[in-house]
Amino acid sequence: MKLNNKFQTIIGVCSALAAISIPVAAEPIASQNPARDAVQSVLQSPNSVLPSTTEIRGIAVQNGLATVNFNSALVTDFKGGDTDEAKGVNAILKALGKFPNVSKVQILVNGEHVDSLGGLLDISGPLPVIRETKWLAHRTLPAKSLRLAQR
């Protein structure tokens, strides 16, 4: 989400007159693809376990399914272990779970289905989104929806 930052000048008296600028509430700029922005924010997060070289090639939402197409760096540059793989996939599912019209996510690489990022989770088919609530902010993939990749 892009923001237009506005500043307001306040003149105050301390020991001398001074003019300072402080930010006021930022106004969001309407996005043409908020789902793409949500996934992009996952990739750009300083805490992201996904490769920094990963790019979104396309994203489409149809009939409750968000299909996200990444470049090959998502898999070829992924250096994490099982925990990082789960964190990365969960981050994508949580980002898209914020949209009520999305119930499942299909992850593609260069337009093709992939079995896994790092060998643990089976991401070859659609995965259910993770919806966060104020009561359940740290939910991970439910055990019944967790599929392990074939090794």
PDB file of C-alpha atoms in Angstrom:
ATOM      1  CA  MET A   1       0.000   0.000   0.000  1.00  0.00           C
ATOM      2  CA  LYS A   2       1.434   3.368  -0.964  1.00  0.00           C
ATOM      3  CA  LEU A   3       0.930   6.356   1.254  1.00  0.00           C
ATOM      4  CA  ASN A   4       0.865  10.084   0.624  1.00  0.00           C
ATOM      5  CA  ASN A   5       2.699  11.553   3.571  1.00  0.00           C
ATOM      6  CA  LYS A   6       1.576  15.014   4.608  1.00  0.00           C
ATOM      7  CA  PHE A   7       3.356  17.202   7.054  1.00  0.00           C
ATOM      8  CA  GLN A   8       1.975  19.895   9.248  1.00  0.00           C
ATOM      9  CA  THR A   9       4.130  22.732  10.488  1.00  0.00           C
ATOM     10  CA  ILE A  10       3.737  23.585  14.139  1.00  0.00           C
ATOM     11  CA  ILE A  11       5.277  26.640  15.662  1.00  0.00           C
ATOM     12  CA  GLY A  12       5.921  26.342  19.328  1.00  0.00           C
ATOM     13  CA  VAL A  13       7.702  28.165  22.070  1.00  0.00           C
ATOM     14  CA  CYS A  14      10.388  26.377  23.999  1.00  0.00           C
ATOM     15  CA  SER A  15      13.313  28.575  24.821  1.00  0.00           C
ATOM     16  CA  ALA A  16      13.084  30.023  21.320  1.00  0.00           C
ATOM     17  CA  LEU A  17      10.653  30.041  18.458  1.00  0.00           C
ATOM     18  CA  ALA A  18      11.098  26.954  16.319  1.00  0.00           C
ATOM     19  CA  ALA A  19       9.244  25.545  13.349  1.00  0.00           C
ATOM     20  CA  ILE A  20       9.143  21.780  13.045  1.00  0.00           C
ATOM     21  CA  SER A  21       7.348  19.458  10.670  1.00  0.00           C
ATOM     22  CA  ILE A  22       5.663  16.345  11.955  1.00  0.00           C
ATOM     23  CA  PRO A  23       3.811  13.762   9.898  1.00  0.00           C
ATOM     24  CA  VAL A  24       0.041  13.702  10.175  1.00  0.00           C
ATOM     25  CA  ALA A  25      -2.193  10.776   9.306  1.00  0.00           C
ATOM     26  CA  ALA A  26      -1.143   9.277   5.993  1.00  0.00           C
ATOM     27  CA  GLU A  27      -3.755   8.863   3.310  1.00  0.00           C
ATOM     28  CA  PRO A  28      -3.681   5.534   1.468  1.00  0.00           C
ATOM     29  CA  ILE A  29      -3.506   5.654  -2.309  1.00  0.00           C
ATOM     30  CA  ALA A  30      -5.960   3.322  -4.005  1.00  0.00           C
ATOM     31  CA  SER A  31      -4.189   0.293  -5.421  1.00  0.00           C
ATOM     32  CA  GLN A  32      -5.074  -1.381  -8.677  1.00  0.00           C
ATOM     33  CA  ASN A  33      -4.175  -4.804  -7.255  1.00  0.00           C
ATOM     34  CA  PRO A  34      -4.365  -4.949  -3.436  1.00  0.00           C
ATOM     35  CA  ALA A  35      -3.771  -8.737  -3.424  1.00  0.00           C
ATOM     36  CA  ARG A  36      -0.488  -8.231  -5.270  1.00  0.00           C
ATOM     37  CA  ASP A  37       0.443  -5.463  -2.826  1.00  0.00           C
ATOM     38  CA  ALA A  38      -0.245  -7.786   0.114  1.00  0.00           C
ATOM     39  CA  VAL A  39       2.023 -10.526  -1.252  1.00  0.00           C
ATOM     40  CA  GLN A  40       4.662  -7.957  -2.234  1.00  0.00           C
ATOM     41  CA  SER A  41       4.692  -6.697   1.354  1.00  0.00           C
ATOM     42  CA  VAL A  42       5.478 -10.262   2.489  1.00  0.00           C
ATOM     43  CA  LEU A  43       8.426 -10.413   0.089  1.00  0.00           C
ATOM     44  CA  GLN A  44       9.734  -6.997   1.165  1.00  0.00           C
ATOM     45  CA  SER A  45       9.337  -7.575   4.888  1.00  0.00           C
ATOM     46  CA  PRO A  46      12.655  -7.407   6.747  1.00  0.00           C
ATOM     47  CA  ASN A  47      11.603 -10.609   8.555  1.00  0.00           C
ATOM     48  CA  SER A  48      10.774 -12.514   5.362  1.00  0.00           C
ATOM     49  CA  VAL A  49      12.320 -15.959   5.004  1.00  0.00           C
ATOM     50  CA  LEU A  50      11.552 -15.949   1.278  1.00  0.00           C
ATOM     51  CA  PRO A  51      14.414 -15.081  -1.089  1.00  0.00           C
ATOM     52  CA  SER A  52      14.857 -11.350  -1.721  1.00  0.00           C
ATOM     53  CA  THR A  53      15.256 -12.172  -5.428  1.00  0.00           C
ATOM     54  CA  THR A  54      11.677 -13.476  -5.596  1.00  0.00           C
ATOM     55  CA  GLU A  55       9.371 -11.508  -7.889  1.00  0.00           C
ATOM     56  CA  ILE A  56       5.643 -11.736  -8.507  1.00  0.00           C
ATOM     57  CA  ARG A  57       5.000 -12.423 -12.181  1.00  0.00           C
ATOM     58  CA  GLY A  58       1.243 -12.245 -11.809  1.00  0.00           C
ATOM     59  CA  ILE A  59      -1.653 -12.699  -9.468  1.00  0.00           C
ATOM     60  CA  ALA A  60      -5.297 -13.385 -10.226  1.00  0.00           C
ATOM     61  CA  VAL A  61      -8.310 -14.009  -8.028  1.00  0.00           C
ATOM     62  CA  GLN A  62     -11.224 -15.976  -9.438  1.00  0.00           C
ATOM     63  CA  ASN A  63     -13.987 -17.946  -7.712  1.00  0.00           C
ATOM     64  CA  GLY A  64     -12.261 -17.760  -4.327  1.00  0.00           C
ATOM     65  CA  LEU A  65      -8.887 -18.965  -5.657  1.00  0.00           C
ATOM     66  CA  ALA A  66      -5.905 -16.626  -5.693  1.00  0.00           C
ATOM     67  CA  THR A  67      -3.285 -17.858  -8.140  1.00  0.00           C
ATOM     68  CA  VAL A  68       0.117 -16.303  -7.496  1.00  0.00           C
ATOM     69  CA  ASN A  69       2.820 -16.782 -10.109  1.00  0.00           C
ATOM     70  CA  PHE A  70       6.392 -16.181  -8.900  1.00  0.00           C
ATOM     71  CA  ASN A  71       9.697 -16.246 -10.737  1.00  0.00           C
ATOM     72  CA  SER A  72      11.983 -19.271 -10.269  1.00  0.00           C
ATOM     73  CA  ALA A  73      13.947 -17.543  -7.487  1.00  0.00           C
ATOM     74  CA  LEU A  74      11.199 -18.539  -5.043  1.00  0.00           C
ATOM     75  CA  VAL A  75      12.474 -22.124  -5.272  1.00  0.00           C
ATOM     76  CA  THR A  76      16.033 -21.894  -6.627  1.00  0.00           C
ATOM     77  CA  ASP A  77      17.169 -19.246  -4.131  1.00  0.00           C
ATOM     78  CA  PHE A  78      15.247 -20.627  -1.127  1.00  0.00           C
ATOM     79  CA  LYS A  79      17.855 -21.544   1.501  1.00  0.00           C
ATOM     80  CA  GLY A  80      15.662 -22.155   4.527  1.00  0.00           C
ATOM     81  CA  GLY A  81      14.836 -25.377   6.272  1.00  0.00           C
ATOM     82  CA  ASP A  82      11.485 -26.888   7.171  1.00  0.00           C
ATOM     83  CA  THR A  83      10.572 -24.132   9.647  1.00  0.00           C
ATOM     84  CA  ASP A  84      11.389 -21.352   7.198  1.00  0.00           C
ATOM     85  CA  GLU A  85       9.427 -23.102   4.471  1.00  0.00           C
ATOM     86  CA  ALA A  86       6.348 -23.223   6.712  1.00  0.00           C
ATOM     87  CA  LYS A  87       6.858 -19.564   7.743  1.00  0.00           C
ATOM     88  CA  GLY A  88       7.151 -18.432   4.132  1.00  0.00           C
ATOM     89  CA  VAL A  89       4.099 -20.317   2.895  1.00  0.00           C
ATOM     90  CA  ASN A  90       2.082 -19.240   5.956  1.00  0.00           C
ATOM     91  CA  ALA A  91       3.022 -15.603   5.350  1.00  0.00           C
ATOM     92  CA  ILE A  92       1.600 -15.786   1.816  1.00  0.00           C
ATOM     93  CA  LEU A  93      -1.556 -17.557   3.057  1.00  0.00           C
ATOM     94  CA  LYS A  94      -2.052 -14.962   5.817  1.00  0.00           C
ATOM     95  CA  ALA A  95      -1.521 -12.032   3.450  1.00  0.00           C
ATOM     96  CA  LEU A  96      -4.182 -13.312   1.070  1.00  0.00           C
ATOM     97  CA  GLY A  97      -6.418 -14.446   3.943  1.00  0.00           C
ATOM     98  CA  LYS A  98      -7.112 -10.762   4.619  1.00  0.00           C
ATOM     99  CA  PHE A  99      -9.335 -10.688   1.543  1.00  0.00           C
ATOM    100  CA  PRO A 100     -12.831 -12.103   2.126  1.00  0.00           C
ATOM    101  CA  ASN A 101     -13.152 -13.128  -1.531  1.00  0.00           C
ATOM    102  CA  VAL A 102     -10.093 -15.426  -1.302  1.00  0.00           C
ATOM    103  CA  SER A 103     -10.436 -18.857   0.314  1.00  0.00           C
ATOM    104  CA  LYS A 104      -7.557 -20.765  -1.326  1.00  0.00           C
ATOM    105  CA  VAL A 105      -4.156 -19.952  -2.795  1.00  0.00           C
ATOM    106  CA  GLN A 106      -2.338 -21.691  -5.637  1.00  0.00           C
ATOM    107  CA  ILE A 107       1.401 -20.978  -5.753  1.00  0.00           C
ATOM    108  CA  LEU A 108       3.015 -21.242  -9.189  1.00  0.00           C
ATOM    109  CA  VAL A 109       6.607 -20.771 -10.338  1.00  0.00           C
ATOM    110  CA  ASN A 110       7.004 -19.520 -13.900  1.00  0.00           C
ATOM    111  CA  GLY A 111       3.403 -20.528 -14.524  1.00  0.00           C
ATOM    112  CA  GLU A 112       3.972 -24.133 -13.431  1.00  0.00           C
ATOM    113  CA  HIS A 113       2.894 -26.085 -10.365  1.00  0.00           C
ATOM    114  CA  VAL A 114       5.766 -26.923  -8.000  1.00  0.00           C
ATOM    115  CA  ASP A 115       5.841 -29.648  -5.397  1.00  0.00           C
ATOM    116  CA  SER A 116       7.547 -27.692  -2.633  1.00  0.00           C
ATOM    117  CA  LEU A 117       9.782 -24.730  -1.791  1.00  0.00           C
ATOM    118  CA  GLY A 118      12.297 -26.650   0.262  1.00  0.00           C
ATOM    119  CA  GLY A 119      11.096 -30.234   0.307  1.00  0.00           C
ATOM    120  CA  LEU A 120       8.676 -30.364   3.261  1.00  0.00           C
ATOM    121  CA  LEU A 121       5.311 -28.823   2.369  1.00  0.00           C
ATOM    122  CA  ASP A 122       3.329 -29.953  -0.647  1.00  0.00           C
ATOM    123  CA  ILE A 123       2.290 -26.771  -2.438  1.00  0.00           C
ATOM    124  CA  SER A 124       1.357 -28.470  -5.719  1.00  0.00           C
ATOM    125  CA  GLY A 125      -2.353 -27.803  -5.177  1.00  0.00           C
ATOM    126  CA  PRO A 126      -4.444 -24.989  -3.711  1.00  0.00           C
ATOM    127  CA  LEU A 127      -3.922 -24.296  -0.004  1.00  0.00           C
ATOM    128  CA  PRO A 128      -6.527 -22.785   2.355  1.00  0.00           C
ATOM    129  CA  VAL A 129      -5.869 -19.204   3.409  1.00  0.00           C
ATOM    130  CA  ILE A 130      -5.135 -18.377   7.019  1.00  0.00           C
ATOM    131  CA  ARG A 131      -7.539 -15.846   8.461  1.00  0.00           C
ATOM    132  CA  GLU A 132      -6.297 -13.994  11.493  1.00  0.00           C
ATOM    133  CA  THR A 133      -8.687 -12.775  14.106  1.00  0.00           C
ATOM    134  CA  LYS A 134      -7.961 -10.635  17.105  1.00  0.00           C
ATOM    135  CA  TRP A 135      -8.332 -13.762  19.258  1.00  0.00           C
ATOM    136  CA  LEU A 136      -6.171 -16.019  17.119  1.00  0.00           C
ATOM    137  CA  ALA A 137      -3.337 -13.940  15.713  1.00  0.00           C
ATOM    138  CA  HIS A 138      -0.658 -16.658  15.467  1.00  0.00           C
ATOM    139  CA  ARG A 139      -2.486 -19.533  13.794  1.00  0.00           C
ATOM    140  CA  THR A 140      -0.526 -21.781  11.450  1.00  0.00           C
ATOM    141  CA  LEU A 141      -1.670 -24.293   8.874  1.00  0.00           C
ATOM    142  CA  PRO A 142      -4.249 -26.626  10.413  1.00  0.00           C
ATOM    143  CA  ALA A 143      -2.938 -30.174  10.707  1.00  0.00           C
ATOM    144  CA  LYS A 144      -5.694 -31.533   8.456  1.00  0.00           C
ATOM    145  CA  SER A 145      -4.685 -29.192   5.611  1.00  0.00           C
ATOM    146  CA  LEU A 146      -0.944 -29.743   5.989  1.00  0.00           C
ATOM    147  CA  ARG A 147       0.421 -31.880   3.189  1.00  0.00           C
ATOM    148  CA  LEU A 148       3.977 -33.110   3.254  1.00  0.00           C
ATOM    149  CA  ALA A 149       5.937 -33.236   0.038  1.00  0.00           C
ATOM    150  CA  GLN A 150       7.111 -36.584  -1.273  1.00  0.00           C
ATOM    151  CA  ARG A 151      10.842 -36.973  -0.696  1.00  0.00           C
TER     152      ARG A 151
END
